[in-house]
Short mmCIF file of C-alpha atoms and ligand atoms in Angstrom, two decimals:
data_model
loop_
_atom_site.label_atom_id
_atom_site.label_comp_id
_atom_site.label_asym_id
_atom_site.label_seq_id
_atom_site.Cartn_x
_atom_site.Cartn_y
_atom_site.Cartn_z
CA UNK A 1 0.00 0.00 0.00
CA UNK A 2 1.81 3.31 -0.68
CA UNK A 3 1.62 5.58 2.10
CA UNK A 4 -0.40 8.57 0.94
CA UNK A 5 -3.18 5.74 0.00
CA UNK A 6 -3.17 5.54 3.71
CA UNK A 7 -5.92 7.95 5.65
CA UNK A 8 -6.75 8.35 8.97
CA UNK A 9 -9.63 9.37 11.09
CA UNK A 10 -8.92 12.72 12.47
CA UNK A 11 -10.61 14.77 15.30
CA UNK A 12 -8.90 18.15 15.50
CA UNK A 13 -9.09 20.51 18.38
CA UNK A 14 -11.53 23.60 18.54
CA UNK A 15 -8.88 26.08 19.25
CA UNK A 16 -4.95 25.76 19.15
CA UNK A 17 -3.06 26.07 22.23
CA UNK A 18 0.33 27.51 20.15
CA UNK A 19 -0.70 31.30 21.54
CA UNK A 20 0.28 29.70 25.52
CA UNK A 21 3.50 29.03 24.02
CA UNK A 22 6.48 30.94 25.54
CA UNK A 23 8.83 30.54 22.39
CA UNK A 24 11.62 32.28 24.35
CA UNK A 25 11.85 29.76 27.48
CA UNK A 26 11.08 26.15 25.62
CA UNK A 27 11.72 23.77 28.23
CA UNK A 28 12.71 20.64 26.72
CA UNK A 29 9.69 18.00 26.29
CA UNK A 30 7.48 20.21 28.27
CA UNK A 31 4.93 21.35 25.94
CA UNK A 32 3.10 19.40 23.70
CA UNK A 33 1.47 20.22 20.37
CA UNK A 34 -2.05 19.81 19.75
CA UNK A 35 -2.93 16.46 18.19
CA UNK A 36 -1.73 13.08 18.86
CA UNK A 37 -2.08 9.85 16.71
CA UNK A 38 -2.74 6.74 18.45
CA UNK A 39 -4.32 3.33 17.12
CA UNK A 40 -4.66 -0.57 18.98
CA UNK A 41 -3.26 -3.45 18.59
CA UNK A 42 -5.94 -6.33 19.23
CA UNK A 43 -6.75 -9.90 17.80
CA UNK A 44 -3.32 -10.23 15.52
CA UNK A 45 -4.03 -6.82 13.78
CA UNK A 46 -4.13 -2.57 13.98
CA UNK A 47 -7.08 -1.01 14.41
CA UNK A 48 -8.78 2.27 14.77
CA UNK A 49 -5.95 4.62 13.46
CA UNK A 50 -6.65 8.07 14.44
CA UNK A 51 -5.11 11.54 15.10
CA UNK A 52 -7.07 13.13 17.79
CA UNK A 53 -6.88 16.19 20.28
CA UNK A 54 -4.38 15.90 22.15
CA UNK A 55 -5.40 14.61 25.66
CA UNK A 56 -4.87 11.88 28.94
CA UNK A 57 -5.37 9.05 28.44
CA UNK A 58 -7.57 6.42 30.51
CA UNK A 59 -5.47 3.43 31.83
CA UNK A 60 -6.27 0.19 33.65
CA UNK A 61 -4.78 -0.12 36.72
CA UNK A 62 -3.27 -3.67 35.68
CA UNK A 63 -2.10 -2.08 32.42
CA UNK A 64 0.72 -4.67 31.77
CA UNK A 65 3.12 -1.78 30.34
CA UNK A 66 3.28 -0.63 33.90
CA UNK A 67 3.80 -3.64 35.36
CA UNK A 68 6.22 -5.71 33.00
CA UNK A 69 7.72 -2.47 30.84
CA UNK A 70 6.80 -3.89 27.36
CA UNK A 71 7.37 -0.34 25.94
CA UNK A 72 9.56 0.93 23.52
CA UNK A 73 9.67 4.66 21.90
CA UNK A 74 11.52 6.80 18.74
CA UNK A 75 12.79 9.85 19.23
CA UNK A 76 12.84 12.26 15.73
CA UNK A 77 11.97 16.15 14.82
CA UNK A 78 10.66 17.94 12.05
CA UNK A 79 12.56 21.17 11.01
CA UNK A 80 11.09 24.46 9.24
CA UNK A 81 13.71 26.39 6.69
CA UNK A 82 13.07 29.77 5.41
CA UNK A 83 11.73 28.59 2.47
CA UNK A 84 8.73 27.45 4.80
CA UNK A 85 8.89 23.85 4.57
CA UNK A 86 9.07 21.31 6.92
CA UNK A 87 11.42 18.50 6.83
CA UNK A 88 12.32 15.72 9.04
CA UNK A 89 15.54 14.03 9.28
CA UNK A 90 15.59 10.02 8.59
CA UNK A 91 12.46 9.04 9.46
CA UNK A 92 12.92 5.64 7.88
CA UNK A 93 15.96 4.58 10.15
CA UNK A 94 13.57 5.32 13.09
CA UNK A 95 11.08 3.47 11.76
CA UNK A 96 12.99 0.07 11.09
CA UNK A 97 14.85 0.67 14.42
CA UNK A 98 11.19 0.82 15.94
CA UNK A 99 10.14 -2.89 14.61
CA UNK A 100 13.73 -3.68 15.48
CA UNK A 101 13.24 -2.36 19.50
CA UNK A 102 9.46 -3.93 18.80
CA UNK A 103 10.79 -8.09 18.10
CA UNK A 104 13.28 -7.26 20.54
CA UNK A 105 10.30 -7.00 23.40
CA UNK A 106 8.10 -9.21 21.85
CA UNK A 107 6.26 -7.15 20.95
CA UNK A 108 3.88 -6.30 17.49
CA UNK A 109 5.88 -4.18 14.98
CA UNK A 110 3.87 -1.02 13.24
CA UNK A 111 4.39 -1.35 9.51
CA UNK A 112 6.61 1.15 8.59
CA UNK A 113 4.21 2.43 6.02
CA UNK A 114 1.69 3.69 8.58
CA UNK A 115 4.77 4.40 10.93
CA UNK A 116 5.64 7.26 8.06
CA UNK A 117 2.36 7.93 7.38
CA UNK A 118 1.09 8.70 11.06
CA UNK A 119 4.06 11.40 11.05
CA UNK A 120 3.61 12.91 8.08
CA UNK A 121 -0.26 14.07 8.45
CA UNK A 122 0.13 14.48 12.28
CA UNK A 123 3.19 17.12 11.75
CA UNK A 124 1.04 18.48 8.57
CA UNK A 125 -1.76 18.61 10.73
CA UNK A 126 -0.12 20.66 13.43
CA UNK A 127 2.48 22.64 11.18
CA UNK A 128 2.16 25.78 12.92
CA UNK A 129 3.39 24.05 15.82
CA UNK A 130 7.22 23.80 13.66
CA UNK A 131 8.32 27.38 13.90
CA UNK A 132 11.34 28.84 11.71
CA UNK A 133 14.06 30.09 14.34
CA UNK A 134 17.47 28.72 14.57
CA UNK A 135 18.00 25.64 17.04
CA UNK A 136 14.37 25.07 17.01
CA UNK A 137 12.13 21.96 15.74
CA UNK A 138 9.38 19.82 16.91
CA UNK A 139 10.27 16.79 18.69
CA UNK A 140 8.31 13.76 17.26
CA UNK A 141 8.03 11.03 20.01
CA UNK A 142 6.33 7.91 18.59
CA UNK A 143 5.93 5.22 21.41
CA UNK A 144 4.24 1.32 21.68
CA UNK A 145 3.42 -0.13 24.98
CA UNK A 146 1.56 -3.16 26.00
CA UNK A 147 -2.20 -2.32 27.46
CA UNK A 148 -3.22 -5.95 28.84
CA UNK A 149 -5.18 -6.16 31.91
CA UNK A 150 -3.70 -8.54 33.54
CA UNK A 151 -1.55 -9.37 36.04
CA UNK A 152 0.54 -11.90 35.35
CA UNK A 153 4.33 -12.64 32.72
CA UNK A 154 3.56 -13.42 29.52
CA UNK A 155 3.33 -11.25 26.15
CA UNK A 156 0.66 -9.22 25.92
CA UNK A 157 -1.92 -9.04 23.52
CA UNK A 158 -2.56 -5.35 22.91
CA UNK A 159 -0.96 -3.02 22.58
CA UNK A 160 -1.11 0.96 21.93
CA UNK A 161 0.93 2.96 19.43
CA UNK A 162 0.89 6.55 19.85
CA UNK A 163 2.80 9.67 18.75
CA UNK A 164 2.92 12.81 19.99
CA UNK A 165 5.20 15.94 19.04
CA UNK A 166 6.51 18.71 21.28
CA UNK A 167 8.12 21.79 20.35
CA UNK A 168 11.81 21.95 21.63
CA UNK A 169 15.47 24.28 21.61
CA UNK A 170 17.93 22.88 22.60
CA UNK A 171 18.58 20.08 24.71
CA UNK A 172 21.59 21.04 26.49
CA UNK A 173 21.70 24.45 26.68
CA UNK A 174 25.94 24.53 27.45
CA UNK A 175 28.49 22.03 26.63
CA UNK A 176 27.89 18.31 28.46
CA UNK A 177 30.29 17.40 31.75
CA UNK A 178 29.96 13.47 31.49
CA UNK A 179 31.28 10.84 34.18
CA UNK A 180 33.00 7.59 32.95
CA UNK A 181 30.69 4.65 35.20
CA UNK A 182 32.66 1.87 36.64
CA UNK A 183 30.23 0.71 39.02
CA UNK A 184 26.58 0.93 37.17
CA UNK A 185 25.17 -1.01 33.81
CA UNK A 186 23.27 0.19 31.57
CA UNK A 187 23.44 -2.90 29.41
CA UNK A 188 24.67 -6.67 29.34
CA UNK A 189 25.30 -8.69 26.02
CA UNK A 190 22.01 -10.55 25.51
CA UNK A 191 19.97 -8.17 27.54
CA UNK A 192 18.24 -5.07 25.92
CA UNK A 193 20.60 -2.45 25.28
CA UNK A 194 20.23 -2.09 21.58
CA UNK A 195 16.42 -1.52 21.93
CA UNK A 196 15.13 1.73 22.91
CA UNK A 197 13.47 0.40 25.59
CA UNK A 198 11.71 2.73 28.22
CA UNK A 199 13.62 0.49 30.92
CA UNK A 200 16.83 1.13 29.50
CA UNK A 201 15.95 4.81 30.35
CA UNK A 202 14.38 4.16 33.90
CA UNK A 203 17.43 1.96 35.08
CA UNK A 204 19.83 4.79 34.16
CA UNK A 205 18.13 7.19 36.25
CA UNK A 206 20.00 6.29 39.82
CA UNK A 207 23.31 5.99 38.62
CA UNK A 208 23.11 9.17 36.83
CA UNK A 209 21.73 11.00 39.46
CA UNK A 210 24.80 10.27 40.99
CA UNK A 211 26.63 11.71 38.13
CA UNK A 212 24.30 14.75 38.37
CA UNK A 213 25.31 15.68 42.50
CA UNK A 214 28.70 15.74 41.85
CA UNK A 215 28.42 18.69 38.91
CA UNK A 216 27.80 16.19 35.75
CA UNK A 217 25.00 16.39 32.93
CA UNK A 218 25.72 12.45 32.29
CA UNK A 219 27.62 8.98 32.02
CA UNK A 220 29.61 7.57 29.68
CA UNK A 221 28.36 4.11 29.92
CA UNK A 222 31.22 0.80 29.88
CA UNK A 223 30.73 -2.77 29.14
CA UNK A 224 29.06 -4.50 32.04
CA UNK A 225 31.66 -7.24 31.93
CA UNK A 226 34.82 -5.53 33.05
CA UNK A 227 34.31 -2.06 32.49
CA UNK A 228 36.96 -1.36 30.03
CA UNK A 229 35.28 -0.16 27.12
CA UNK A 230 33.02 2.87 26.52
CA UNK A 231 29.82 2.01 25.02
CA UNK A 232 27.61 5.44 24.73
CA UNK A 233 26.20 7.81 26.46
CA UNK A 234 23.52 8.79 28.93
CA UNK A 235 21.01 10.52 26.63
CA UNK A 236 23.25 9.87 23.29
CA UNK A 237 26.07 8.08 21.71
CA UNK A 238 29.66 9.09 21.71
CA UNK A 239 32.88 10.14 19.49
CA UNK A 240 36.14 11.13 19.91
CA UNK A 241 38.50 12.13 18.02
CA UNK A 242 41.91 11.60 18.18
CA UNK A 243 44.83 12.15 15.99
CA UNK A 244 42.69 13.58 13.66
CA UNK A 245 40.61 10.68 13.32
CA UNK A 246 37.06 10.14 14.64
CA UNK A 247 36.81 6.99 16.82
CA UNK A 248 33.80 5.53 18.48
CA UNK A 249 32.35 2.53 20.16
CA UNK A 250 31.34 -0.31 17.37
CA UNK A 251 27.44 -1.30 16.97
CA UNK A 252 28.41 -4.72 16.59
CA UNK A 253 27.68 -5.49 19.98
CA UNK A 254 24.24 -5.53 21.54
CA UNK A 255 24.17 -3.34 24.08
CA UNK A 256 24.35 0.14 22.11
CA UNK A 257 21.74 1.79 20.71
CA UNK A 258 22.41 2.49 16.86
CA UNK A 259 22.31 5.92 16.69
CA UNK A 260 20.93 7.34 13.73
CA UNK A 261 22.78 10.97 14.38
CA UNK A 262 26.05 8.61 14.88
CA UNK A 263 25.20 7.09 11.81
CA UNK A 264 24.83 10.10 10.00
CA UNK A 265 27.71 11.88 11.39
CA UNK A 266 29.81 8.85 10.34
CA UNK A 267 28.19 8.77 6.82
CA UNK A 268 29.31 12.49 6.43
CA UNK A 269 32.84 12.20 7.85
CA UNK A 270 33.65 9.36 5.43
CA UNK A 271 32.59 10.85 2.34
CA UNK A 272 34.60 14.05 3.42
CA UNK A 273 37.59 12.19 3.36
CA UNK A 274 37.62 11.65 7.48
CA UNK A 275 39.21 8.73 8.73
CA UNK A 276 36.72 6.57 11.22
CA UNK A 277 37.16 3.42 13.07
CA UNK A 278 34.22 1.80 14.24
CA UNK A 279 35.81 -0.59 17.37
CA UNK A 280 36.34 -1.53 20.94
CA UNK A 281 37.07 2.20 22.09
CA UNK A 282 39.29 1.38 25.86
CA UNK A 283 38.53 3.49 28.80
CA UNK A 284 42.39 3.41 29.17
CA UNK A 285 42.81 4.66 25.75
CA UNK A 286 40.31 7.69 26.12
CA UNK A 287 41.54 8.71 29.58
CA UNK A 288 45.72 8.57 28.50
CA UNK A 289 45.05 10.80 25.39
CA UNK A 290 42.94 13.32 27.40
CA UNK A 291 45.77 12.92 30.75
CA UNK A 292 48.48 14.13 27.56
CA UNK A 293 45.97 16.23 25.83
CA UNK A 294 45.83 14.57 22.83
CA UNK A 295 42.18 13.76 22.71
CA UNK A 296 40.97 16.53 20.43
CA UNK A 297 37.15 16.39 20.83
CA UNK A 298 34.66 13.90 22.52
CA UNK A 299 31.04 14.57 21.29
CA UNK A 300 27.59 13.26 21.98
CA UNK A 301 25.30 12.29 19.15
CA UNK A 302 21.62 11.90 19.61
CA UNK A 303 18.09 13.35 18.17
CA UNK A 304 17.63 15.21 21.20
CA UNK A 305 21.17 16.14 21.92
CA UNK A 306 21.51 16.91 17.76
CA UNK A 307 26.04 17.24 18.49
CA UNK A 308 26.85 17.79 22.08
CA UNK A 309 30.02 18.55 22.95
CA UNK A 310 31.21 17.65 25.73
CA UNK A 311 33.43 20.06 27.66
CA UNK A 312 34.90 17.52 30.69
CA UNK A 313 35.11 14.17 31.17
CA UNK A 314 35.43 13.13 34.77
CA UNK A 315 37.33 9.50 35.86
CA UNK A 316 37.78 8.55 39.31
CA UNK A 317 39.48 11.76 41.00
CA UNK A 318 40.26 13.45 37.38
CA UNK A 319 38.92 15.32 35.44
CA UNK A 320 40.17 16.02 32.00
CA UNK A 321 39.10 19.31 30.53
CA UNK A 322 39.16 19.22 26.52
CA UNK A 323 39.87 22.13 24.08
CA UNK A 324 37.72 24.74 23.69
CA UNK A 325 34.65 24.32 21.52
CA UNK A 326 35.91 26.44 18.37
CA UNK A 327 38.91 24.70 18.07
CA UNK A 328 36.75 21.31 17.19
CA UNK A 329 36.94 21.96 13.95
CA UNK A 330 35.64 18.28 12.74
CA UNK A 331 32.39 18.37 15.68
CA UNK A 332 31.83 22.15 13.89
CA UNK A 333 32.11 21.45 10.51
CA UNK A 334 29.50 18.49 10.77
CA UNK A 335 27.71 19.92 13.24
CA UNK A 336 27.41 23.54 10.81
CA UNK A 337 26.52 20.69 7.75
CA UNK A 338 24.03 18.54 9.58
CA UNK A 339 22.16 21.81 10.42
CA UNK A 340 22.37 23.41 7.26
CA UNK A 341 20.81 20.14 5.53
CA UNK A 342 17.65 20.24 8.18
CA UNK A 343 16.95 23.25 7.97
CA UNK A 344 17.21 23.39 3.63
CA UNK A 345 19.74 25.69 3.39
CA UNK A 346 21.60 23.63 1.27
CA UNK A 347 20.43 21.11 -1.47
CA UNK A 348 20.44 17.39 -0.02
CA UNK A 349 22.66 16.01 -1.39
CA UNK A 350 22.49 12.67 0.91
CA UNK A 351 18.49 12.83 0.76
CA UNK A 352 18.23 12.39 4.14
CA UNK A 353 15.27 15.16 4.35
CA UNK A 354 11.44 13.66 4.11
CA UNK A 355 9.24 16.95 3.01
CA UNK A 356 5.87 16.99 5.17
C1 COI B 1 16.35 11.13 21.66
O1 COI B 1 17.45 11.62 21.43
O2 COI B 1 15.42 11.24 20.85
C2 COI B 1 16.09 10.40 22.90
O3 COI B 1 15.19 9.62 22.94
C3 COI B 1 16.92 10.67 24.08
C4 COI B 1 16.18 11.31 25.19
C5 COI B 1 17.21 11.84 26.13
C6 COI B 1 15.26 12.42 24.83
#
């Protein structure tokens, strides 16, 4: 079926609630635009596909999601250039990594058609919602969760797929101070780590709190094994670069999310000519570069946290301060690219952009 084939019931609101916007203080994730799609998952099929006000929701009590944390989300935003329309980055890599997080949890995967589709004419719906201002898009947040009611282990056998969108700036507003973790998981070969899986999220929480009292934004997350090898970040995944080169943990493993902002960052690098190695990245390695100074950059790469650069890295009683921001020349070139391509300033080239 090709997507625009696809049509949905819609419901809209009787007035917009854009004008109680305060554009100037955007808190991240804390308003929300206003329709929402949402269909079921019942007897082996989707149902009821809708985009309606947005609104609570009712929920049983023994809703199983709450219980046993079959629930999975996408994170992804739609961007306004000056020519006035609205683009958003990849959607089809969150899409497939959504069925991917979806078998992972047992749970039913949305086709990707309708996974597209439900986007597409719930941003077009709310477009006014996607304003054109540097640093700004709407935040699309498509999530699945299980909506049994009953207590008890086994897959369940609904399920509810919603999306909602929220209008966002940045996510950190100042360059990240991240903690390496000895101590605290966040994932184990075999377990869940490549999924985005709320509990992934939820189990982070504590040991990052941690991070947080003693003056960090985040982690960088090790292997669970030994703790000798840097897996990603709290809120994103991580590169360095060193020697001119841009080095990060490989996604061969399962306990790292695959990052489509680390994908795309890669993609770039390599067809500019920018070495990358894709491998076991040693705690011992990053922390001797940065004792010498040698590691040039260290950057977070996620939907939310677009590039974040990250201005210390603490390690047991050090902590390594890296060079200032506009020396990163790599970070701001891809960073100054990336940006340019969202918001259509330039022609794309890698056709990364899917026009609402
Ligand atoms: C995203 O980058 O989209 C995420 O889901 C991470 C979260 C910290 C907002």
């Amino acid at each position: 079926m090709s997507t625009s084939a696809l049509s949905f019931a819609v419901k809209k609101v009787e007035e917009s609630r854009i004008h109680q916007i305060d554009w100037d203080n955007l808190a991240f994730g804390k308003s929300f635009s206003d329709h929402m799609f949402m269909m079921e998952y019942a007897q082996g099929e989707w149902k009821q596909a809708r985009i309606v006000p947005f609104e609570p929701i009712p929920m049983h009590p023994a809703m199983s999601a709450i219980h046993y944390g079959q629930s999975i989300f996408e994170g992804l935003k739609a961007y306004r250039g000056k020519n006035g329309k609205i683009a958003i980055f990849r959607p089809d890599m969150n899409a497939k990594r959504f069925a991917e997080s979806a078998n992972r949890m047992c749970m039913p995967t949305v086709p990707e058609d309708i996974f597209l589709e439900a986007i597409r004419q719930l941003v077009s719906l709310d477009q006014n919602w996607v304003i054109e201002s540097p640093g700004y898009s709407l935040y699309i947040r498509p999530f699945l969760f299980a909506t049994d009611e009953f207590v008890g282990i086994k897959p369940a056998e609904t399920y509810k797929f919603m999306i909602i969108t929220s209008p966002v700036g940045a996510y950190y507003s100042e360059p990240v101070r991240v903690k390496i973790e000895e101590y605290y998981t966040r994932a184990a070969s075999g377990g869940v780590g490549r999924a985005k899986a709320a509990g992934n999220y939820g189990s982070s929480l504590y040991p990052a709190k941690i991070a947080q009292n003693q003056g960090f934004h985040q982690l960088i997350w090790t292997d669970a094994v030994e703790h000798k090898y840097i897996e990603e970040s709290g809120t994103m995944n991580i590169v360095f670069q060193l020697n001119g080169k841009l080095v990060t943990p490989s996604e061969d493993s399962d306990t790292i999310l695959r990052g489509v902002t680390k994908r795309s960052i890669i993609e770039i690098a390599q067809i500019w000519g920018i070495e990358v190695e894709e491998r076991k990245v040693s705690v011992e390695e990053i922390v001797t570069a940065a004792r010498s100074g040698l590691l040039e950059d260290a950057f977070g790469a996620g939907t939310a946290a677009t590039i974040a650069q990250i201005a210390k890295i603490g390690y047991r009683d050090e902590i390594f301060e890296l060079p200032p921001i506009e020396s990163r020349t790599i970070s701001n070139r891809i960073k100054d690219y990336m940006n340019a391509l969202k918001y259509q300033e330039i022609d794309d080239e890698m056709g990364w952009n899917f026009l609402i």
